[in-house]
GROMACS .gro file of C-alpha atoms in nm:
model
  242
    1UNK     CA    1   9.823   8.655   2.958
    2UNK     CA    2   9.500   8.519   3.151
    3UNK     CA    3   9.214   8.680   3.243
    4UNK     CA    4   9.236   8.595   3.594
    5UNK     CA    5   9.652   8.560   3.612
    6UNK     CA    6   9.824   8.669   3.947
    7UNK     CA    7   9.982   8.978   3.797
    8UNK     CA    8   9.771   9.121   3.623
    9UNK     CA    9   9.614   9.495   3.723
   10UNK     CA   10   9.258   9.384   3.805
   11UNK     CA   11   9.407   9.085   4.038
   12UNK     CA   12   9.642   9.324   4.207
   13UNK     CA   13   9.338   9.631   4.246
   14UNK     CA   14   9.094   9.317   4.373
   15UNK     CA   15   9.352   9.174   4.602
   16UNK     CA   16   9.449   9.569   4.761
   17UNK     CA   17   9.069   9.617   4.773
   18UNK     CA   18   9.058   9.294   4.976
   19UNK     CA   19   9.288   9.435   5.235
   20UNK     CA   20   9.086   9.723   5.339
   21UNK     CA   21   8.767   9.749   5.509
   22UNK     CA   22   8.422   9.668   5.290
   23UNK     CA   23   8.082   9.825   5.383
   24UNK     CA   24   7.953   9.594   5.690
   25UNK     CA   25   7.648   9.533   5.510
   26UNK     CA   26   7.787   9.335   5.284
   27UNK     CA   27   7.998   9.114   5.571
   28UNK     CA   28   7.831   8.762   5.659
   29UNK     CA   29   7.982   8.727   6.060
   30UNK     CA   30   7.917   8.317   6.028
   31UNK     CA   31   8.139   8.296   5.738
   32UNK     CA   32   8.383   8.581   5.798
   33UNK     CA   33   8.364   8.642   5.427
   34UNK     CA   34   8.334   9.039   5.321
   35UNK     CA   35   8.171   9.070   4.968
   36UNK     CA   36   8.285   9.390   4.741
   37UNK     CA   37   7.912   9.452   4.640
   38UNK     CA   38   7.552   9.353   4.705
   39UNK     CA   39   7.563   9.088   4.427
   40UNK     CA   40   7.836   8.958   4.540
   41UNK     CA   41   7.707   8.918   4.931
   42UNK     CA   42   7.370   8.794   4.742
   43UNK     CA   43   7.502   8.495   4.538
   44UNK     CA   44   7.700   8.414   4.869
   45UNK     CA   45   7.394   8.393   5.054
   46UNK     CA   46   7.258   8.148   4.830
   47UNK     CA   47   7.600   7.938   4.864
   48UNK     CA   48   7.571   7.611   5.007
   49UNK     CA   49   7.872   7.646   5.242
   50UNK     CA   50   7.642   7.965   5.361
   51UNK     CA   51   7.305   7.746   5.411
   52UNK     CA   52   7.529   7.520   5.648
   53UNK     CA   53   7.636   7.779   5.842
   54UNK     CA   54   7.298   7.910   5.900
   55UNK     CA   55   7.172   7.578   5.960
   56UNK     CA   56   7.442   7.593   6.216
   57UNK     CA   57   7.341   7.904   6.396
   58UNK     CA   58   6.923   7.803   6.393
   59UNK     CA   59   7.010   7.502   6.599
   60UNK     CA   60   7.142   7.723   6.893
   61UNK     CA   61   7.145   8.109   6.815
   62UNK     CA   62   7.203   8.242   7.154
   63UNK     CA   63   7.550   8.010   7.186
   64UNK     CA   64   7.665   8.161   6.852
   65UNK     CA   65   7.578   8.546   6.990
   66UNK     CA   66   7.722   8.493   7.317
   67UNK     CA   67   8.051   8.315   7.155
   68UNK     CA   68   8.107   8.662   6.931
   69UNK     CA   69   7.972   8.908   7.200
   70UNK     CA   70   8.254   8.714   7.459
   71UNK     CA   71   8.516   8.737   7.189
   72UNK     CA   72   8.433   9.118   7.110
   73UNK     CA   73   8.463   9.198   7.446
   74UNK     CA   74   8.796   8.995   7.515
   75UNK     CA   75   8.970   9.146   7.179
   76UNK     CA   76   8.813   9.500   7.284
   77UNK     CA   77   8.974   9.486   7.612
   78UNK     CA   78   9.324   9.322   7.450
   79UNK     CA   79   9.352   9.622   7.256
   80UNK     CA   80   9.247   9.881   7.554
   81UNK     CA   81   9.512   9.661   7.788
   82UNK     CA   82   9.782   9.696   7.505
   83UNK     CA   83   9.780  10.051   7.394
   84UNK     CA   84   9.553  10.244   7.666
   85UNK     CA   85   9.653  10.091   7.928
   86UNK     CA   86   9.666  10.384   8.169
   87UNK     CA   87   9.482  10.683   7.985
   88UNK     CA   88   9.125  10.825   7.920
   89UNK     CA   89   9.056  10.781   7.576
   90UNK     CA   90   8.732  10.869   7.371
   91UNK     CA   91   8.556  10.482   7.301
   92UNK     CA   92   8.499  10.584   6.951
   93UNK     CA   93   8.913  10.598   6.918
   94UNK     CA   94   8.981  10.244   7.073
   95UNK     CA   95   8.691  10.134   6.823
   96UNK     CA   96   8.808  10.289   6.547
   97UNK     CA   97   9.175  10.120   6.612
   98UNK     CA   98   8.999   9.801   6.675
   99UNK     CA   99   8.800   9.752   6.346
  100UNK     CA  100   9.114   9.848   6.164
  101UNK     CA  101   9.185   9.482   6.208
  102UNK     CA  102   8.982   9.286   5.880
  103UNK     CA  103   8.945   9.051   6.050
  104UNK     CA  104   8.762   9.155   6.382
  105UNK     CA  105   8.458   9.056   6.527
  106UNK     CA  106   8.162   9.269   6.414
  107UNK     CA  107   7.942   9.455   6.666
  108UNK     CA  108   7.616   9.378   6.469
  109UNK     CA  109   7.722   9.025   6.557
  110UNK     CA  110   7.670   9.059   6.928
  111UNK     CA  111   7.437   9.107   7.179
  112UNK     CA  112   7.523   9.491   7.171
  113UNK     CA  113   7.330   9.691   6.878
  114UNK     CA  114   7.532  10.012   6.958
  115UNK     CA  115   7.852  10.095   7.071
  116UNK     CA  116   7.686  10.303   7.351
  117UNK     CA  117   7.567  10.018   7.478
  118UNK     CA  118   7.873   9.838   7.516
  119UNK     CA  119   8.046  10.128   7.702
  120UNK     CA  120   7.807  10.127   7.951
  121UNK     CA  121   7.796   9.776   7.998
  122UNK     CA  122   8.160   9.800   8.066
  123UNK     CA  123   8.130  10.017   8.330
  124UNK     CA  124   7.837   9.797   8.507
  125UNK     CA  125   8.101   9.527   8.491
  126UNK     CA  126   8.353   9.710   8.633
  127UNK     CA  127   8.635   9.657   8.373
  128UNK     CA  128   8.663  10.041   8.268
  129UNK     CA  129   8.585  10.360   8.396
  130UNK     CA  130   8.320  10.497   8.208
  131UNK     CA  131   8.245  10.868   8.171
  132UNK     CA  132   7.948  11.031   7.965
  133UNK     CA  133   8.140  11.395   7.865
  134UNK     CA  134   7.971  11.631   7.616
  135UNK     CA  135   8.248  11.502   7.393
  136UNK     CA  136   8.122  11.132   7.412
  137UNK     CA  137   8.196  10.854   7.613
  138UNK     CA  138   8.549  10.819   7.741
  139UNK     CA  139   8.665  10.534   7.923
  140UNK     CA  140   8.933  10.412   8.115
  141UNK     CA  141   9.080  10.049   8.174
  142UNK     CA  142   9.071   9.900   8.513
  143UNK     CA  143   9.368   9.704   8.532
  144UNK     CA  144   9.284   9.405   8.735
  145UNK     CA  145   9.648   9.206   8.640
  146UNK     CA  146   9.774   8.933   8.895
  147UNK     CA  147  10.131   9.157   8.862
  148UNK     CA  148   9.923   9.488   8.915
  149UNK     CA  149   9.751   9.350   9.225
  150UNK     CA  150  10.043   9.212   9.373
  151UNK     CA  151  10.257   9.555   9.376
  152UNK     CA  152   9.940   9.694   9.465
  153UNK     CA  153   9.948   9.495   9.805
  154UNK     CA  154  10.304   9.566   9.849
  155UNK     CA  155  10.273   9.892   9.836
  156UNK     CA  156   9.965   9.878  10.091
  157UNK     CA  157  10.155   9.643  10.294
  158UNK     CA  158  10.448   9.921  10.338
  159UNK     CA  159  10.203  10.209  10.386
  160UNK     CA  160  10.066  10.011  10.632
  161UNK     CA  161  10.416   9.923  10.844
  162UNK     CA  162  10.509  10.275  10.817
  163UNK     CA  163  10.214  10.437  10.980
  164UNK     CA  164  10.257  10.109  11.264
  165UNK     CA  165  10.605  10.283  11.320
  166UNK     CA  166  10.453  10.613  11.334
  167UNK     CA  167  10.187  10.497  11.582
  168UNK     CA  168  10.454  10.331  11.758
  169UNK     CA  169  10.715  10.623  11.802
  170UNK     CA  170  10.402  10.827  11.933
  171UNK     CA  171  10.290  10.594  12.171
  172UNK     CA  172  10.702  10.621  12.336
  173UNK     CA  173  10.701  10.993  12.314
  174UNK     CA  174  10.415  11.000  12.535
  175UNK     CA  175  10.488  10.737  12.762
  176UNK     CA  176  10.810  10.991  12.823
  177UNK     CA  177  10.617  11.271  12.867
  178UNK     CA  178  10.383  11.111  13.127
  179UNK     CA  179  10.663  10.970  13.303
  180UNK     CA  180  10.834  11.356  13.273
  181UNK     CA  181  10.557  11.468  13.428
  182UNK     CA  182  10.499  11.177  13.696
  183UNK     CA  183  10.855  11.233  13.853
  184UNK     CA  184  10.841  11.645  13.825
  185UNK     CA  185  10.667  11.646  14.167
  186UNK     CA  186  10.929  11.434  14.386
  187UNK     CA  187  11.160  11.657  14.268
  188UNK     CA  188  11.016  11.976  14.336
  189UNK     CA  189  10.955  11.797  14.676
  190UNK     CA  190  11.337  11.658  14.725
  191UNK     CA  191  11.428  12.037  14.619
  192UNK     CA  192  11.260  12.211  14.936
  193UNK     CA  193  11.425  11.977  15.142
  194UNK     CA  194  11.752  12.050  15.028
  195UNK     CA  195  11.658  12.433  15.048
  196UNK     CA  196  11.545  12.352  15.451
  197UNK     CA  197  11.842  12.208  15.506
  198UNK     CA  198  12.080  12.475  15.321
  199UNK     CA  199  11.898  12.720  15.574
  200UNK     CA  200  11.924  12.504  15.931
  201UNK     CA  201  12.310  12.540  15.933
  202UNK     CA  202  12.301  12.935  15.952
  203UNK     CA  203  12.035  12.921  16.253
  204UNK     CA  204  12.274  12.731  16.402
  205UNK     CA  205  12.543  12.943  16.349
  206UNK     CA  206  12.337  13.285  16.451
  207UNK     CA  207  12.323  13.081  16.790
  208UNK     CA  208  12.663  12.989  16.829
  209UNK     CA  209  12.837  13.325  16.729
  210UNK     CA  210  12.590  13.548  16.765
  211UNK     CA  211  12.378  13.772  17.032
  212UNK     CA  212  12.026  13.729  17.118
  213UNK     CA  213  11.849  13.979  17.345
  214UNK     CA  214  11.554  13.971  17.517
  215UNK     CA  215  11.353  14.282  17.651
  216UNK     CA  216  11.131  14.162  17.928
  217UNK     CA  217  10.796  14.391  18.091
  218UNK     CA  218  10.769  14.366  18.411
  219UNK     CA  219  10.498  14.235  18.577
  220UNK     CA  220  10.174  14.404  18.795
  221UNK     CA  221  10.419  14.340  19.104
  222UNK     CA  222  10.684  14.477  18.957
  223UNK     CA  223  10.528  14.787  18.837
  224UNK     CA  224  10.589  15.007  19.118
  225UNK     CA  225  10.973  14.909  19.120
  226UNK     CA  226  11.233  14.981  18.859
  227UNK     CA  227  11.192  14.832  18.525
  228UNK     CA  228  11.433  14.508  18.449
  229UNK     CA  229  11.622  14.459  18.211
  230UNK     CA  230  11.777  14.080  18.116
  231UNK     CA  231  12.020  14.037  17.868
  232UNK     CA  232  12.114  13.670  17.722
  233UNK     CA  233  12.451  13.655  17.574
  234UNK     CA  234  12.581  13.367  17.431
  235UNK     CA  235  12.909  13.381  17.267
  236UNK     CA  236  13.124  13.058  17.214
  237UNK     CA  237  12.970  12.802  17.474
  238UNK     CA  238  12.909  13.035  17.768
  239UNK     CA  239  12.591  13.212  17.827
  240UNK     CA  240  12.581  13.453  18.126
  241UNK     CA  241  12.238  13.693  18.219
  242UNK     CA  242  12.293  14.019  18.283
   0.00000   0.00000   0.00000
């Protein structure tokens, strides 16, 4: 069997050594090729596929950073969307998640040295909530969807209508009140009238059926005569003085 067959123990320890993650020193970003050791990322530095590449990247570096900071950012925020969607997480957990990935985008291949300051740029953009807790930074995603926003405005929208109905309900229970009160004096008023007229009927009566008497003084002429005495009785439809 070969040296360098498929099967063999050394191919099969190099190719599971392949899958995991390599020292990020030894990772060249403009070839996305990780090297096992520093001889190996040497001799790949003096490639000639390698020299193209940088050749590549002198002609326009701050295209090339901006291209990998934008796709950090975009694959950061994928995997924040996907599995954080609606918690407060440490950042050092969604960034641990995200290099699990081989094949991610390296920070030291952006415009951000630190991870610090990506967190914080993230909060100046408004895309997550950032928080600076003696634990570390913790952030939380800002969902901005087109299907977010639209239940969003729904939900407004019905807040909205049902405080219009409240509004409007109030506005009728006091227009009843102050009507209430606007028609409680004419009826006070049309309720004295009907008491003055529940009284006139027995004055008339006392004068039909009844006896009135009058005691009269008499006057200086009169004084040295007898006293009078007129009485005024009415009974039925007769009246006679006495």
């Amino acid at each position: 069997m070969g040296k360098n067959e498929f099967l063999t123990p050394k191919a099969i320890a190099n190719r599971i050594k392949a899958k995991g993650l390599q020292k990020l020193r030894w990772y060249c970003q403009m070839c996305q090729k990780q090297c096992r050791d520093e001889n190996g990322f040497k001799c790949h530095c003096m490639s000639e596929s390698h020299q193209r590449q940088m050749q590549i990247f002198g002609q326009n570096p701050d295209r090339v950073v901006d291209g990998f900071s934008e796709e950090f950012e975009n694959s950061f925020l994928d995997l924040m969307r996907r599995s954080h969607r609606f918690s407060r997480v440490a950042a050092t957990v969604v960034y641990n998640e995200y290099i699990n990935d081989r094949h991610h985008v390296h920070m030291n291949s952006t415009k951000w040295a630190t991870l610090t300051e990506f967190v914080k740029y993230l909060g100046r953009t408004g895309q997550c909530k950032v928080e600076d807790t003696p634990k570390g930074w913790f952030i939380t995603y800002i969902d901005r969807d087109s299907e977010t926003l639209f239940k969003d405005r729904l939900k407004a929208k019905r807040l909205k209508a049902d405080l219009v109905d409240e509004e409007r309900q109030e506005r009728a229970i006091q227009a009843q009140i102050e009507r209430a009160q606007c028609s409680l004096p004419s009826t006070e008023a049309a309720g004295s009238d009907d008491q003055n007229q529940e009284e006139d009927p027995k004055l008339d009566h006392n004068l039909n059926g009844g006896k009135v008497a009058f005691l009269l003084q008499p006057s200086l002429a009169e004084a040295k005569g007898s006293q009078g005495r007129c009485e005024i009785r009415v009974r039925g439809g007769n009246r006679g003085i006495q």
